[in-house]
């Protein structure tokens, strides 16, 4: 919590300090409140857009206290807020100082003003296309490519606009400070687009085995080629995988690591869902795979004081939870735990034998939950509910933590039921397999 608060304070500082310094120290000749306010909004919006690249640049220290879903939700909301700031910046100027905006004709307007206008159009495109992507049925990979390209172009144009317009950059030190900030944002872009992919490409992996687990779920095991692999991570974390394509192409998908830390091979449980995951069964064993990770905050290691655990998984949501249970078994962790694992039927339930074995080895109770079960099924039916939780959880569960991973409606139901059983919000942790 403290680390999260510190990072948030740093974020606010990086957004608010530059415009504050530009206005407060050596204040430039004021054009009136509306003018100053419009300028502060403009500079703050630019700082926010620049920091968007830092948010998604995968700096592990900065993202560690937050879950990836929170980072991407922040990324979305901050982009909307920054776009609103820019719009108010333009509307205020158009209303009170129309002469400052000058001609909209790019042939007659100063170049820095045209750069600003183009940046605004691109920012609006970026925000709207992100909000409407699913409705427009725009494939994620193609959207992501254009999103990155438009965002980089928009930021560079906006920097050109701010430097060219020059309001408040009336002293050399202000130009230096602003230049340093812009260099930091550009470094974030270089980090995520070039440096990180280059580093990841130096550590290739290959497919050690690939097998259908149950229904549309596959087990994929990866072995490092010429390096020691990824042995240290927190069980429950995930990695970005690129199959057969150099990481610089950013054609990567996030998958939770299903294996426990410490082993040479990494295991993933992948469900066929769309154009990429449906090809998992066709991957050649020689395919080079690149692994960028670990990331994420969904791990029991973050709750060392927990006295017991409720795990609630649906379908492929078992992957990070299996990693945690396997880690408990490997460490001899005998804290009590109950796993509720929801699937359509027994045929579609992966890892049944291993979960039964883990239940013998640890203080783990496994409750399978089927919503279209086989006719002879005698276990729990339907979806997770308060009643089902009550039937299987011990009466006293003070100090227990719950880890939830599965489809959104299941998470909502599970969270509501856990709250009714008295679980505080801070003891309920969830991972959503959807970033946008
Ligand atoms: C933190 C995290 C961990 C995950 N762990 C697992 C796991 O262990 N097992 C599993 O089966 N699935 C997991 N997923 C989901 C998995 O990443 C998507 O199912 C997969 O990327 C879908 O790709 P597709 O091209 O087959 O499907 P599509 O039909 O192209 O995409 C379906 C949806 O998946 C999302 N998506 C697609 N491509 C990407 C991408 N490159 N990056 C981010 N999101 C994308 C988009 O929201 C898209 O609308 C995880 C997702 C996240 C965010």
CSV table of C-alpha atoms and ligand atoms in Angstrom, one decimal:
chain,number,residue,atom,x,y,z
A,1,UNK,CA,0.0,0.0,0.0
A,2,UNK,CA,2.8,2.4,0.9
A,3,UNK,CA,4.7,1.6,-2.3
A,4,UNK,CA,1.6,2.1,-4.3
A,5,UNK,CA,0.9,5.4,-2.6
A,6,UNK,CA,4.4,6.6,-3.2
A,7,UNK,CA,4.2,5.7,-7.0
A,8,UNK,CA,0.9,7.5,-7.2
A,9,UNK,CA,2.3,10.6,-5.5
A,10,UNK,CA,5.3,10.5,-7.9
A,11,UNK,CA,2.8,10.3,-10.8
A,12,UNK,CA,0.8,13.3,-9.6
A,13,UNK,CA,4.1,15.2,-9.1
A,14,UNK,CA,5.2,14.4,-12.6
A,15,UNK,CA,1.9,15.7,-14.0
A,16,UNK,CA,1.5,18.7,-11.8
A,17,UNK,CA,5.0,19.9,-11.1
A,18,UNK,CA,6.1,20.9,-14.6
A,19,UNK,CA,3.2,23.2,-15.3
A,20,UNK,CA,3.4,24.5,-11.7
A,21,UNK,CA,7.1,25.4,-12.1
A,22,UNK,CA,6.4,27.0,-15.5
A,23,UNK,CA,3.8,29.3,-14.0
A,24,UNK,CA,5.1,29.9,-10.4
A,25,UNK,CA,8.8,30.5,-10.7
A,26,UNK,CA,9.7,33.5,-12.9
A,27,UNK,CA,6.0,33.8,-14.0
A,28,UNK,CA,5.7,34.9,-17.6
A,29,UNK,CA,3.6,37.9,-18.5
A,30,UNK,CA,0.1,36.7,-17.7
A,31,UNK,CA,-2.6,36.8,-20.3
A,32,UNK,CA,-5.3,36.6,-17.7
A,33,UNK,CA,-6.7,33.7,-15.7
A,34,UNK,CA,-8.4,32.0,-18.6
A,35,UNK,CA,-5.2,32.1,-20.6
A,36,UNK,CA,-3.1,30.8,-17.7
A,37,UNK,CA,-5.6,28.1,-17.0
A,38,UNK,CA,-5.8,27.0,-20.6
A,39,UNK,CA,-2.0,26.7,-20.7
A,40,UNK,CA,-1.8,24.8,-17.5
A,41,UNK,CA,-4.3,22.3,-18.8
A,42,UNK,CA,-2.4,22.0,-22.0
A,43,UNK,CA,0.9,21.3,-20.3
A,44,UNK,CA,-0.7,18.9,-17.8
A,45,UNK,CA,-2.4,17.0,-20.6
A,46,UNK,CA,0.9,16.7,-22.4
A,47,UNK,CA,2.6,15.4,-19.2
A,48,UNK,CA,-0.2,12.9,-18.8
A,49,UNK,CA,0.1,11.7,-22.4
A,50,UNK,CA,3.8,11.3,-22.0
A,51,UNK,CA,3.4,9.3,-18.8
A,52,UNK,CA,1.0,7.0,-20.6
A,53,UNK,CA,4.1,5.4,-22.2
A,54,UNK,CA,5.8,5.1,-18.8
A,55,UNK,CA,2.7,3.3,-17.4
A,56,UNK,CA,2.8,0.6,-20.1
A,57,UNK,CA,6.6,0.5,-20.5
A,58,UNK,CA,6.7,-2.5,-18.1
A,59,UNK,CA,9.0,-0.9,-15.6
A,60,UNK,CA,8.8,-3.7,-13.0
A,61,UNK,CA,9.4,-1.7,-9.9
A,62,UNK,CA,6.7,0.9,-10.8
A,63,UNK,CA,4.1,-1.7,-11.8
A,64,UNK,CA,4.9,-4.2,-9.1
A,65,UNK,CA,2.5,-2.9,-6.4
A,66,UNK,CA,-0.4,-2.8,-8.8
A,67,UNK,CA,-2.2,-5.5,-10.8
A,68,UNK,CA,-1.9,-5.3,-14.6
A,69,UNK,CA,-5.7,-4.8,-14.8
A,70,UNK,CA,-5.4,-1.8,-12.6
A,71,UNK,CA,-2.5,-0.4,-14.7
A,72,UNK,CA,-4.5,-0.7,-17.9
A,73,UNK,CA,-7.7,0.7,-16.3
A,74,UNK,CA,-5.6,3.7,-15.1
A,75,UNK,CA,-4.1,4.0,-18.6
A,76,UNK,CA,-7.6,4.1,-20.1
A,77,UNK,CA,-9.1,6.6,-17.6
A,78,UNK,CA,-6.0,8.9,-17.6
A,79,UNK,CA,-6.1,9.0,-21.4
A,80,UNK,CA,-9.8,10.1,-21.3
A,81,UNK,CA,-9.0,12.8,-18.6
A,82,UNK,CA,-6.0,14.1,-20.6
A,83,UNK,CA,-8.1,14.3,-23.8
A,84,UNK,CA,-10.7,16.3,-21.8
A,85,UNK,CA,-8.0,18.6,-20.6
A,86,UNK,CA,-6.8,19.2,-24.2
A,87,UNK,CA,-10.3,19.9,-25.4
A,88,UNK,CA,-10.9,22.4,-22.6
A,89,UNK,CA,-7.5,24.0,-23.5
A,90,UNK,CA,-8.6,24.5,-27.1
A,91,UNK,CA,-12.2,25.5,-26.3
A,92,UNK,CA,-11.0,28.2,-23.8
A,93,UNK,CA,-8.6,29.6,-26.3
A,94,UNK,CA,-11.1,29.6,-29.1
A,95,UNK,CA,-13.6,31.3,-26.9
A,96,UNK,CA,-11.5,34.0,-25.2
A,97,UNK,CA,-8.4,34.3,-27.4
A,98,UNK,CA,-9.4,33.2,-31.0
A,99,UNK,CA,-6.5,35.2,-32.5
A,100,UNK,CA,-4.0,32.9,-30.6
A,101,UNK,CA,-5.3,29.9,-32.5
A,102,UNK,CA,-4.9,31.6,-35.9
A,103,UNK,CA,-5.8,30.0,-39.2
A,104,UNK,CA,-6.8,26.3,-39.2
A,105,UNK,CA,-5.5,26.1,-42.8
A,106,UNK,CA,-2.2,24.1,-42.5
A,107,UNK,CA,-0.7,26.0,-45.4
A,108,UNK,CA,-1.2,29.3,-43.6
A,109,UNK,CA,-0.9,28.3,-39.9
A,110,UNK,CA,2.4,28.2,-38.1
A,111,UNK,CA,3.9,24.7,-38.2
A,112,UNK,CA,3.7,24.2,-34.4
A,113,UNK,CA,-0.1,25.1,-34.5
A,114,UNK,CA,-0.7,22.5,-37.2
A,115,UNK,CA,1.3,20.0,-35.2
A,116,UNK,CA,-0.9,20.7,-32.2
A,117,UNK,CA,-4.1,20.2,-34.3
A,118,UNK,CA,-2.9,17.0,-35.7
A,119,UNK,CA,-1.9,15.7,-32.3
A,120,UNK,CA,-5.4,16.5,-31.0
A,121,UNK,CA,-7.0,14.5,-33.9
A,122,UNK,CA,-4.6,11.6,-33.2
A,123,UNK,CA,-5.3,11.6,-29.4
A,124,UNK,CA,-9.0,11.7,-30.1
A,125,UNK,CA,-8.6,8.7,-32.5
A,126,UNK,CA,-6.5,6.8,-30.0
A,127,UNK,CA,-9.0,7.2,-27.1
A,128,UNK,CA,-12.2,6.6,-29.2
A,129,UNK,CA,-10.8,3.6,-31.0
A,130,UNK,CA,-9.7,2.1,-27.7
A,131,UNK,CA,-13.1,2.5,-26.2
A,132,UNK,CA,-14.9,1.2,-29.3
A,133,UNK,CA,-12.5,-1.5,-30.4
A,134,UNK,CA,-14.7,-4.4,-29.4
A,135,UNK,CA,-17.8,-2.9,-30.8
A,136,UNK,CA,-16.0,-2.2,-34.0
A,137,UNK,CA,-14.8,-5.8,-34.0
A,138,UNK,CA,-11.3,-4.5,-34.6
A,139,UNK,CA,-8.7,-7.4,-34.1
A,140,UNK,CA,-6.6,-6.7,-31.0
A,141,UNK,CA,-3.2,-7.2,-32.8
A,142,UNK,CA,-4.0,-4.7,-35.6
A,143,UNK,CA,-5.6,-2.2,-33.2
A,144,UNK,CA,-2.5,-2.4,-30.9
A,145,UNK,CA,-0.2,-1.7,-33.8
A,146,UNK,CA,-2.1,1.4,-34.9
A,147,UNK,CA,-2.6,2.5,-31.3
A,148,UNK,CA,1.2,2.4,-30.6
A,149,UNK,CA,2.0,4.2,-33.9
A,150,UNK,CA,-0.6,6.9,-33.5
A,151,UNK,CA,0.3,7.5,-29.8
A,152,UNK,CA,4.0,7.9,-30.6
A,153,UNK,CA,3.3,10.3,-33.5
A,154,UNK,CA,0.8,12.3,-31.4
A,155,UNK,CA,3.2,12.7,-28.5
A,156,UNK,CA,6.0,13.9,-30.8
A,157,UNK,CA,3.7,16.3,-32.5
A,158,UNK,CA,2.4,17.6,-29.1
A,159,UNK,CA,6.0,18.2,-27.9
A,160,UNK,CA,6.7,20.1,-31.1
A,161,UNK,CA,3.5,22.1,-30.5
A,162,UNK,CA,4.5,23.0,-26.9
A,163,UNK,CA,8.1,23.9,-27.8
A,164,UNK,CA,7.0,25.9,-30.8
A,165,UNK,CA,4.2,27.8,-29.0
A,166,UNK,CA,6.7,28.6,-26.3
A,167,UNK,CA,4.2,30.0,-23.8
A,168,UNK,CA,5.8,29.9,-20.4
A,169,UNK,CA,9.1,28.5,-21.7
A,170,UNK,CA,10.4,32.0,-21.2
A,171,UNK,CA,13.6,31.0,-19.5
A,172,UNK,CA,16.5,28.7,-20.6
A,173,UNK,CA,16.1,26.5,-17.5
A,174,UNK,CA,12.4,26.0,-18.3
A,175,UNK,CA,13.3,24.9,-21.8
A,176,UNK,CA,15.9,22.5,-20.3
A,177,UNK,CA,13.5,21.1,-17.7
A,178,UNK,CA,10.8,20.6,-20.4
A,179,UNK,CA,13.4,19.0,-22.7
A,180,UNK,CA,14.4,16.6,-19.9
A,181,UNK,CA,10.8,15.6,-19.4
A,182,UNK,CA,10.2,15.0,-23.1
A,183,UNK,CA,13.4,12.9,-23.2
A,184,UNK,CA,12.1,10.8,-20.3
A,185,UNK,CA,8.9,10.0,-22.2
A,186,UNK,CA,10.8,9.3,-25.4
A,187,UNK,CA,13.1,7.0,-23.4
A,188,UNK,CA,9.9,5.1,-22.2
A,189,UNK,CA,8.9,4.6,-25.8
A,190,UNK,CA,12.4,3.4,-26.7
A,191,UNK,CA,12.4,1.1,-23.7
A,192,UNK,CA,9.1,-0.7,-24.5
A,193,UNK,CA,9.5,-0.7,-28.3
A,194,UNK,CA,13.2,-1.5,-28.7
A,195,UNK,CA,15.2,-2.2,-25.5
A,196,UNK,CA,12.9,-4.6,-23.8
A,197,UNK,CA,12.2,-6.6,-27.0
A,198,UNK,CA,15.9,-6.7,-27.7
A,199,UNK,CA,16.6,-8.0,-24.2
A,200,UNK,CA,13.8,-10.6,-24.4
A,201,UNK,CA,15.0,-11.8,-27.9
A,202,UNK,CA,18.4,-12.7,-26.4
A,203,UNK,CA,16.7,-15.3,-24.2
A,204,UNK,CA,14.7,-17.6,-26.6
A,205,UNK,CA,12.7,-20.6,-25.5
A,206,UNK,CA,11.4,-23.6,-27.3
A,207,UNK,CA,8.3,-25.8,-27.0
A,208,UNK,CA,9.1,-28.8,-24.9
A,209,UNK,CA,5.6,-30.3,-25.1
A,210,UNK,CA,2.1,-29.4,-26.1
A,211,UNK,CA,-1.0,-31.4,-25.3
A,212,UNK,CA,-4.7,-31.0,-25.2
A,213,UNK,CA,-5.8,-31.0,-21.5
A,214,UNK,CA,-9.5,-31.0,-21.7
A,215,UNK,CA,-12.0,-29.5,-24.1
A,216,UNK,CA,-10.4,-26.4,-25.7
A,217,UNK,CA,-7.6,-26.1,-23.1
A,218,UNK,CA,-4.0,-26.9,-23.9
A,219,UNK,CA,-0.9,-27.4,-21.8
A,220,UNK,CA,2.2,-25.9,-23.1
A,221,UNK,CA,5.6,-26.5,-21.6
A,222,UNK,CA,8.5,-24.2,-22.6
A,223,UNK,CA,12.2,-24.9,-22.1
A,224,UNK,CA,14.9,-22.2,-22.2
A,225,UNK,CA,17.5,-22.3,-25.0
A,226,UNK,CA,21.0,-21.4,-23.8
A,227,UNK,CA,20.0,-19.6,-20.6
A,228,UNK,CA,18.9,-20.5,-17.1
A,229,UNK,CA,15.2,-19.7,-17.8
A,230,UNK,CA,12.8,-18.0,-15.4
A,231,UNK,CA,13.0,-19.6,-12.0
A,232,UNK,CA,12.2,-16.7,-9.8
A,233,UNK,CA,8.7,-15.3,-9.9
A,234,UNK,CA,5.7,-15.1,-7.6
A,235,UNK,CA,3.2,-17.9,-8.1
A,236,UNK,CA,0.2,-16.4,-9.9
A,237,UNK,CA,2.2,-14.0,-12.1
A,238,UNK,CA,2.0,-13.9,-15.9
A,239,UNK,CA,4.3,-13.4,-18.8
A,240,UNK,CA,3.9,-12.0,-22.3
A,241,UNK,CA,4.6,-14.7,-24.9
A,242,UNK,CA,5.6,-14.2,-28.6
A,243,UNK,CA,5.5,-17.3,-30.8
A,244,UNK,CA,7.8,-17.5,-33.8
A,245,UNK,CA,8.0,-13.7,-34.1
A,246,UNK,CA,10.7,-11.4,-32.9
A,247,UNK,CA,9.5,-9.6,-29.8
A,248,UNK,CA,10.1,-6.3,-31.6
A,249,UNK,CA,7.0,-6.9,-33.6
A,250,UNK,CA,5.0,-6.8,-30.3
A,251,UNK,CA,2.8,-9.7,-31.5
A,252,UNK,CA,2.6,-11.0,-27.9
A,253,UNK,CA,-0.1,-12.4,-25.7
A,254,UNK,CA,-0.3,-12.4,-21.9
A,255,UNK,CA,-0.6,-15.8,-20.2
A,256,UNK,CA,-0.4,-16.8,-16.5
A,257,UNK,CA,2.4,-19.1,-15.5
A,258,UNK,CA,0.8,-22.3,-14.3
A,259,UNK,CA,4.0,-24.0,-13.0
A,260,UNK,CA,5.5,-23.3,-9.6
A,261,UNK,CA,8.7,-21.2,-9.3
A,262,UNK,CA,12.0,-23.0,-9.3
A,263,UNK,CA,11.7,-25.3,-12.2
A,264,UNK,CA,13.6,-25.1,-15.5
A,265,UNK,CA,10.5,-25.4,-17.7
A,266,UNK,CA,7.6,-23.0,-17.6
A,267,UNK,CA,4.0,-24.4,-18.0
A,268,UNK,CA,1.1,-22.5,-19.4
A,269,UNK,CA,-2.6,-23.6,-19.6
A,270,UNK,CA,-4.1,-21.9,-22.7
A,271,UNK,CA,-7.7,-21.9,-23.8
A,272,UNK,CA,-8.6,-21.6,-27.5
A,273,UNK,CA,-10.5,-18.4,-27.7
A,274,UNK,CA,-9.7,-16.4,-30.8
A,275,UNK,CA,-7.4,-16.2,-33.9
A,276,UNK,CA,-4.1,-16.7,-32.0
A,277,UNK,CA,-5.1,-19.1,-29.3
A,278,UNK,CA,-6.9,-21.4,-31.8
A,279,UNK,CA,-3.6,-22.1,-33.5
A,280,UNK,CA,-1.9,-23.4,-30.3
A,281,UNK,CA,-2.5,-27.0,-31.4
A,282,UNK,CA,-0.7,-26.3,-34.7
A,283,UNK,CA,2.5,-24.8,-33.3
A,284,UNK,CA,5.6,-26.7,-34.5
A,285,UNK,CA,7.9,-27.9,-31.7
A,286,UNK,CA,10.7,-25.9,-33.3
A,287,UNK,CA,8.9,-22.7,-32.9
A,288,UNK,CA,11.0,-20.1,-31.0
A,289,UNK,CA,9.1,-18.6,-28.2
A,290,UNK,CA,10.0,-15.4,-26.3
A,291,UNK,CA,9.0,-14.8,-22.8
A,292,UNK,CA,8.8,-11.4,-21.2
A,293,UNK,CA,8.0,-11.6,-17.5
A,294,UNK,CA,7.2,-12.0,-14.8
A,295,UNK,CA,4.5,-9.4,-14.2
A,296,UNK,CA,1.5,-8.9,-12.1
A,297,UNK,CA,0.5,-8.7,-8.4
A,298,UNK,CA,-1.9,-11.7,-8.3
A,299,UNK,CA,0.0,-13.9,-5.9
A,300,UNK,CA,-0.4,-15.4,-2.4
A,301,UNK,CA,3.2,-14.3,-1.8
A,302,UNK,CA,1.9,-10.8,-1.5
A,303,UNK,CA,-0.1,-11.9,1.6
A,304,UNK,CA,2.3,-13.6,3.8
A,305,UNK,CA,0.1,-13.1,6.9
A,306,UNK,CA,-2.9,-15.0,5.3
A,307,UNK,CA,-4.1,-17.8,7.6
A,308,UNK,CA,-5.8,-19.7,4.8
A,309,UNK,CA,-7.0,-19.4,1.2
A,310,UNK,CA,-10.1,-19.6,-0.9
A,311,UNK,CA,-9.3,-20.1,-4.6
A,312,UNK,CA,-12.1,-19.6,-7.1
A,313,UNK,CA,-11.2,-20.5,-10.7
A,314,UNK,CA,-13.2,-20.8,-13.9
A,315,UNK,CA,-11.9,-22.5,-17.1
A,316,UNK,CA,-8.4,-21.2,-18.0
A,317,UNK,CA,-8.5,-19.2,-14.7
A,318,UNK,CA,-7.1,-22.3,-13.1
A,319,UNK,CA,-3.6,-21.4,-14.5
A,320,UNK,CA,-2.4,-18.8,-11.9
A,321,UNK,CA,-4.2,-20.6,-9.1
A,322,UNK,CA,-2.6,-23.9,-10.0
A,323,UNK,CA,0.8,-22.1,-9.8
A,324,UNK,CA,0.0,-21.0,-6.3
A,325,UNK,CA,-1.3,-24.4,-5.1
A,326,UNK,CA,1.8,-26.1,-6.7
A,327,UNK,CA,4.0,-23.6,-4.9
A,328,UNK,CA,2.3,-24.4,-1.6
A,329,UNK,CA,2.9,-28.1,-2.1
A,330,UNK,CA,6.5,-27.6,-3.1
A,331,UNK,CA,7.2,-25.4,-0.1
A,332,UNK,CA,5.3,-27.6,2.4
A,333,UNK,CA,2.9,-24.8,3.2
A,334,UNK,CA,0.2,-26.4,5.3
A,335,UNK,CA,-2.2,-23.4,5.6
A,336,UNK,CA,-5.7,-24.6,4.8
A,337,UNK,CA,-7.2,-23.9,1.4
A,338,UNK,CA,-10.4,-24.6,-0.5
A,339,UNK,CA,-10.4,-24.5,-4.3
A,340,UNK,CA,-13.7,-24.0,-6.2
A,341,UNK,CA,-13.1,-24.8,-9.8
A,342,UNK,CA,-16.0,-24.1,-12.2
A,343,UNK,CA,-16.3,-25.7,-15.7
A,344,UNK,CA,-19.1,-26.7,-18.0
A,345,UNK,CA,-18.8,-30.5,-17.3
A,346,UNK,CA,-16.3,-33.0,-16.1
A,347,UNK,CA,-15.0,-33.6,-19.6
A,348,UNK,CA,-14.0,-30.0,-19.8
A,349,UNK,CA,-12.3,-29.9,-16.4
A,350,UNK,CA,-8.5,-29.8,-16.7
A,351,UNK,CA,-6.0,-31.0,-14.2
A,352,UNK,CA,-8.5,-33.3,-12.3
A,353,UNK,CA,-5.9,-36.0,-11.4
A,354,UNK,CA,-3.3,-33.5,-10.3
A,355,UNK,CA,-5.7,-31.5,-8.2
A,356,UNK,CA,-6.8,-34.7,-6.4
A,357,UNK,CA,-3.1,-35.5,-5.8
A,358,UNK,CA,-2.4,-32.0,-4.5
A,359,UNK,CA,-5.4,-32.3,-2.2
A,360,UNK,CA,-3.7,-35.4,-0.6
A,361,UNK,CA,-0.4,-33.6,-0.3
A,362,UNK,CA,-1.6,-30.2,1.2
A,363,UNK,CA,-4.5,-29.1,3.4
A,364,UNK,CA,-6.5,-28.5,0.2
A,365,UNK,CA,-10.1,-29.3,-0.4
A,366,UNK,CA,-11.1,-29.3,-4.1
A,367,UNK,CA,-14.7,-28.5,-5.0
A,368,UNK,CA,-15.6,-29.0,-8.7
A,369,UNK,CA,-18.5,-26.9,-9.8
A,370,UNK,CA,-20.2,-27.9,-13.1
A,371,UNK,CA,-22.9,-25.9,-14.8
A,372,UNK,CA,-23.9,-28.5,-17.5
A,373,UNK,CA,-22.8,-31.7,-15.7
A,374,UNK,CA,-22.9,-35.3,-17.0
A,375,UNK,CA,-26.1,-37.1,-15.9
A,376,UNK,CA,-24.4,-39.1,-13.2
A,377,UNK,CA,-22.7,-36.1,-11.5
A,378,UNK,CA,-23.3,-35.9,-7.8
A,379,UNK,CA,-21.1,-32.9,-6.9
A,380,UNK,CA,-21.9,-29.2,-6.9
A,381,UNK,CA,-23.9,-27.8,-9.9
A,382,UNK,CA,-24.4,-24.3,-11.3
A,383,UNK,CA,-22.3,-21.2,-10.6
A,384,UNK,CA,-20.5,-20.1,-7.5
A,385,UNK,CA,-22.9,-18.8,-4.8
A,386,UNK,CA,-23.0,-17.9,-1.2
A,387,UNK,CA,-24.7,-21.2,-0.4
A,388,UNK,CA,-21.9,-23.2,-2.1
A,389,UNK,CA,-19.2,-21.3,-0.4
A,390,UNK,CA,-20.9,-21.8,3.0
A,391,UNK,CA,-21.2,-25.5,2.5
A,392,UNK,CA,-17.4,-26.0,1.9
A,393,UNK,CA,-15.6,-23.2,3.8
A,394,UNK,CA,-14.9,-23.7,7.5
A,395,UNK,CA,-17.1,-21.6,9.8
A,396,UNK,CA,-14.1,-19.6,11.0
A,397,UNK,CA,-12.1,-18.1,8.2
A,398,UNK,CA,-10.7,-14.9,9.8
A,399,UNK,CA,-7.5,-13.9,8.2
A,400,UNK,CA,-8.2,-15.9,5.1
A,401,UNK,CA,-7.6,-14.4,1.6
A,402,UNK,CA,-9.5,-15.2,-1.6
A,403,UNK,CA,-7.9,-15.4,-5.0
A,404,UNK,CA,-10.4,-15.3,-8.0
A,405,UNK,CA,-9.6,-15.8,-11.6
A,406,UNK,CA,-12.2,-16.5,-14.4
A,407,UNK,CA,-14.8,-14.9,-16.5
A,408,UNK,CA,-16.1,-11.5,-15.4
A,409,UNK,CA,-19.6,-12.6,-14.4
A,410,UNK,CA,-18.1,-15.4,-12.3
A,411,UNK,CA,-15.8,-12.9,-10.5
A,412,UNK,CA,-18.7,-10.6,-9.8
A,413,UNK,CA,-20.8,-13.4,-8.3
A,414,UNK,CA,-17.9,-14.7,-6.3
A,415,UNK,CA,-16.9,-11.3,-4.9
A,416,UNK,CA,-20.5,-10.6,-3.8
A,417,UNK,CA,-20.8,-14.0,-2.1
A,418,UNK,CA,-17.5,-13.6,-0.3
A,419,UNK,CA,-18.4,-10.1,0.9
A,420,UNK,CA,-21.7,-11.6,2.3
A,421,UNK,CA,-19.6,-14.2,4.2
A,422,UNK,CA,-17.6,-11.4,5.8
A,423,UNK,CA,-14.5,-11.3,3.6
A,424,UNK,CA,-13.1,-7.7,3.6
A,425,UNK,CA,-12.5,-6.2,0.2
A,426,UNK,CA,-8.8,-6.1,0.9
A,427,UNK,CA,-8.8,-9.8,1.3
A,428,UNK,CA,-10.3,-10.5,-2.1
A,429,UNK,CA,-7.9,-10.5,-5.0
A,430,UNK,CA,-8.9,-11.1,-8.6
A,431,UNK,CA,-7.2,-11.4,-12.0
A,432,UNK,CA,-9.1,-10.6,-15.1
A,433,UNK,CA,-8.0,-12.2,-18.4
A,434,UNK,CA,-9.0,-9.1,-20.4
A,435,UNK,CA,-7.0,-5.9,-20.6
A,436,UNK,CA,-9.4,-3.9,-22.8
B,1,LIG,C1,-2.9,-11.1,-17.1
B,1,LIG,C2,-3.5,-12.1,-18.1
B,1,LIG,C3,-3.2,-13.4,-18.0
B,1,LIG,C4,-3.8,-14.3,-18.9
B,1,LIG,N1,-3.6,-15.7,-18.7
B,1,LIG,C5,-4.2,-16.6,-19.5
B,1,LIG,C6,-4.0,-18.0,-19.3
B,1,LIG,O1,-3.3,-18.4,-18.4
B,1,LIG,N2,-4.6,-18.8,-20.1
B,1,LIG,C7,-5.5,-18.4,-21.1
B,1,LIG,O2,-6.0,-19.2,-21.9
B,1,LIG,N3,-5.7,-17.0,-21.4
B,1,LIG,C8,-5.0,-16.1,-20.6
B,1,LIG,N4,-5.2,-14.8,-20.8
B,1,LIG,C9,-6.1,-14.4,-21.9
B,1,LIG,C10,-5.3,-14.4,-23.2
B,1,LIG,O3,-4.2,-13.5,-23.2
B,1,LIG,C11,-6.2,-14.1,-24.4
B,1,LIG,O4,-7.2,-15.1,-24.4
B,1,LIG,C12,-5.5,-14.2,-25.7
B,1,LIG,O5,-4.6,-13.1,-25.8
B,1,LIG,C13,-6.5,-14.1,-26.8
B,1,LIG,O6,-5.9,-14.0,-28.1
B,1,LIG,P1,-6.6,-14.5,-29.4
B,1,LIG,O7,-5.9,-13.8,-30.5
B,1,LIG,O8,-6.7,-15.9,-29.4
B,1,LIG,O9,-8.1,-14.0,-29.3
B,1,LIG,P2,-8.8,-12.7,-29.8
B,1,LIG,O10,-10.2,-13.1,-30.2
B,1,LIG,O11,-8.0,-12.0,-30.8
B,1,LIG,O12,-8.9,-11.8,-28.5
B,1,LIG,C14,-9.9,-12.0,-27.5
B,1,LIG,C15,-9.7,-10.9,-26.5
B,1,LIG,O13,-8.4,-11.2,-25.8
B,1,LIG,C16,-7.7,-10.0,-25.7
B,1,LIG,N5,-6.4,-10.1,-26.4
B,1,LIG,C17,-6.2,-10.5,-27.6
B,1,LIG,N6,-4.9,-10.4,-28.0
B,1,LIG,C18,-4.3,-9.9,-26.9
B,1,LIG,C19,-3.0,-9.4,-26.7
B,1,LIG,N7,-2.0,-9.6,-27.6
B,1,LIG,N8,-2.7,-8.9,-25.5
B,1,LIG,C20,-3.7,-8.7,-24.6
B,1,LIG,N9,-5.0,-9.0,-24.7
B,1,LIG,C21,-5.3,-9.6,-25.9
B,1,LIG,C22,-8.5,-8.9,-26.2
B,1,LIG,O14,-9.3,-8.3,-25.2
B,1,LIG,C23,-9.4,-9.5,-27.2
B,1,LIG,O15,-10.7,-8.9,-27.4
B,1,LIG,C24,-4.6,-13.9,-19.9
B,1,LIG,C25,-4.9,-12.5,-20.1
B,1,LIG,C26,-4.3,-11.6,-19.2
B,1,LIG,C27,-4.6,-10.1,-19.4
